[in-house]
Amino acid sequence: MSVLPVASFGNISETSATLPQADSMATTVRSLVLGASTSSFSGRHITSKSHSPVSRAPVRSVVQVEAKKICQLTGKKRNKANVVTFSNKHNRKWQEPNLQHKKVYWDAGKRWVKLRISTKAIKSIEKNGLDAMAKEAGVDLWKLPFEDARPERQQYLAENKGKVPVAVNPRAIKNQKKIDSSTKKPRYPVYEEGGRIVWIKPGMEDLIFGGGSSSSTAAEEQQAPAELKITV
């Protein structure tokens, strides 16, 4: 292919080529713009814009909040110390308290109170008592997590083992004839593994428990919610 001399890229009228030759020359320029980096007609550099990388959303950092390492009864917390080397260099370190999660029986409240205390506080409770130490530390034992140890509560749990306390539904059908003629089976709540409450229908016990003997008994007991006695 012969190249025609061109005075400038933008002025095609100064060429000695005819109109058909100018059309072919324009087609050649378009092909050069797509593939080449320079033009032989004008010597100008022809560059193509590169695609910018896809911008991604910034990753948010997850903040982990940890409980303060301090004894709830004695107020004991970590201490500053130094690690002394053989060459007498002092490097700063922290001495953490030996904290333990304990359930302490509170005789006045008839409950097991959950505390996070140091091992020194465990010995002090045996010596001074829980009430005296909680009063000195300004801790309200009634507001702490607990496990009820009252005899009434233990008796209720023994009588209603595996039952879920359910309030009486005021909109439930009270006509016994309609209940007997109904083909719908009402759902009832049961305790799943881990303590979660799920509502199932009669016949679904094998999917939850893996056996129908104990669950079927619980289903029959749940059909009479009026016999349940809830003790607070």
PDB file of N, CA and C in Angstrom, residues 188 190-193 200 204-211 214-215:
ATOM      1  N   TYR A 188     -46.851 -27.648  69.457  1.00  0.00           N
ATOM      2  CA  TYR A 188     -46.509 -27.473  70.868  1.00  0.00           C
ATOM      3  C   TYR A 188     -45.003 -27.207  70.974  1.00  0.00           C
ATOM      4  N   VAL A 190     -41.136 -27.424  72.462  1.00  0.00           N
ATOM      5  CA  VAL A 190     -40.233 -28.361  73.138  1.00  0.00           C
ATOM      6  C   VAL A 190     -38.857 -27.715  73.213  1.00  0.00           C
ATOM      7  N   TYR A 191     -38.048 -28.243  74.109  1.00  0.00           N
ATOM      8  CA  TYR A 191     -36.677 -27.790  74.245  1.00  0.00           C
ATOM      9  C   TYR A 191     -35.781 -28.592  73.312  1.00  0.00           C
ATOM     10  N   GLU A 192     -35.070 -27.877  72.436  1.00  0.00           N
ATOM     11  CA  GLU A 192     -34.101 -28.527  71.561  1.00  0.00           C
ATOM     12  C   GLU A 192     -32.772 -28.646  72.300  1.00  0.00           C
ATOM     13  N   GLU A 193     -31.827 -29.379  71.709  1.00  0.00           N
ATOM     14  CA  GLU A 193     -30.498 -29.488  72.304  1.00  0.00           C
ATOM     15  C   GLU A 193     -29.843 -28.112  72.311  1.00  0.00           C
ATOM     16  N   ILE A 200     -43.184 -27.661  67.254  1.00  0.00           N
ATOM     17  CA  ILE A 200     -43.295 -28.782  66.326  1.00  0.00           C
ATOM     18  C   ILE A 200     -44.714 -29.330  66.382  1.00  0.00           C
ATOM     19  N   MET A 204     -43.261 -35.128  64.573  1.00  0.00           N
ATOM     20  CA  MET A 204     -41.965 -34.570  64.186  1.00  0.00           C
ATOM     21  C   MET A 204     -40.911 -34.770  65.276  1.00  0.00           C
ATOM     22  N   GLU A 205     -41.203 -35.609  66.261  1.00  0.00           N
ATOM     23  CA  GLU A 205     -40.277 -35.784  67.380  1.00  0.00           C
ATOM     24  C   GLU A 205     -38.984 -36.466  66.949  1.00  0.00           C
ATOM     25  N   ASP A 206     -39.091 -37.367  65.962  1.00  0.00           N
ATOM     26  CA  ASP A 206     -37.888 -38.077  65.522  1.00  0.00           C
ATOM     27  C   ASP A 206     -36.896 -37.136  64.856  1.00  0.00           C
ATOM     28  N   LEU A 207     -37.395 -36.073  64.209  1.00  0.00           N
ATOM     29  CA  LEU A 207     -36.495 -35.125  63.559  1.00  0.00           C
ATOM     30  C   LEU A 207     -35.734 -34.280  64.567  1.00  0.00           C
ATOM     31  N   ILE A 208     -36.325 -34.045  65.724  1.00  0.00           N
ATOM     32  CA  ILE A 208     -35.697 -33.189  66.730  1.00  0.00           C
ATOM     33  C   ILE A 208     -34.875 -34.004  67.718  1.00  0.00           C
ATOM     34  N   PHE A 209     -35.468 -35.087  68.237  1.00  0.00           N
ATOM     35  CA  PHE A 209     -34.827 -35.837  69.315  1.00  0.00           C
ATOM     36  C   PHE A 209     -34.177 -37.127  68.836  1.00  0.00           C
ATOM     37  N   GLY A 210     -34.638 -37.672  67.706  1.00  0.00           N
ATOM     38  CA  GLY A 210     -34.099 -38.950  67.250  1.00  0.00           C
ATOM     39  C   GLY A 210     -34.813 -40.149  67.841  1.00  0.00           C
ATOM     40  N   GLY A 211     -35.818 -39.940  68.672  1.00  0.00           N
ATOM     41  CA  GLY A 211     -36.597 -41.023  69.261  1.00  0.00           C
ATOM     42  C   GLY A 211     -37.961 -40.519  69.640  1.00  0.00           C
ATOM     43  N   SER A 214     -39.735 -40.536  74.455  1.00  0.00           N
ATOM     44  CA  SER A 214     -39.776 -39.448  75.436  1.00  0.00           C
ATOM     45  C   SER A 214     -40.496 -38.232  74.895  1.00  0.00           C
ATOM     46  N   SER A 215     -40.356 -37.973  73.580  1.00  0.00           N
ATOM     47  CA  SER A 215     -40.986 -36.786  73.010  1.00  0.00           C
ATOM     48  C   SER A 215     -42.490 -36.935  72.888  1.00  0.00           C
TER      49      SER A 215
END
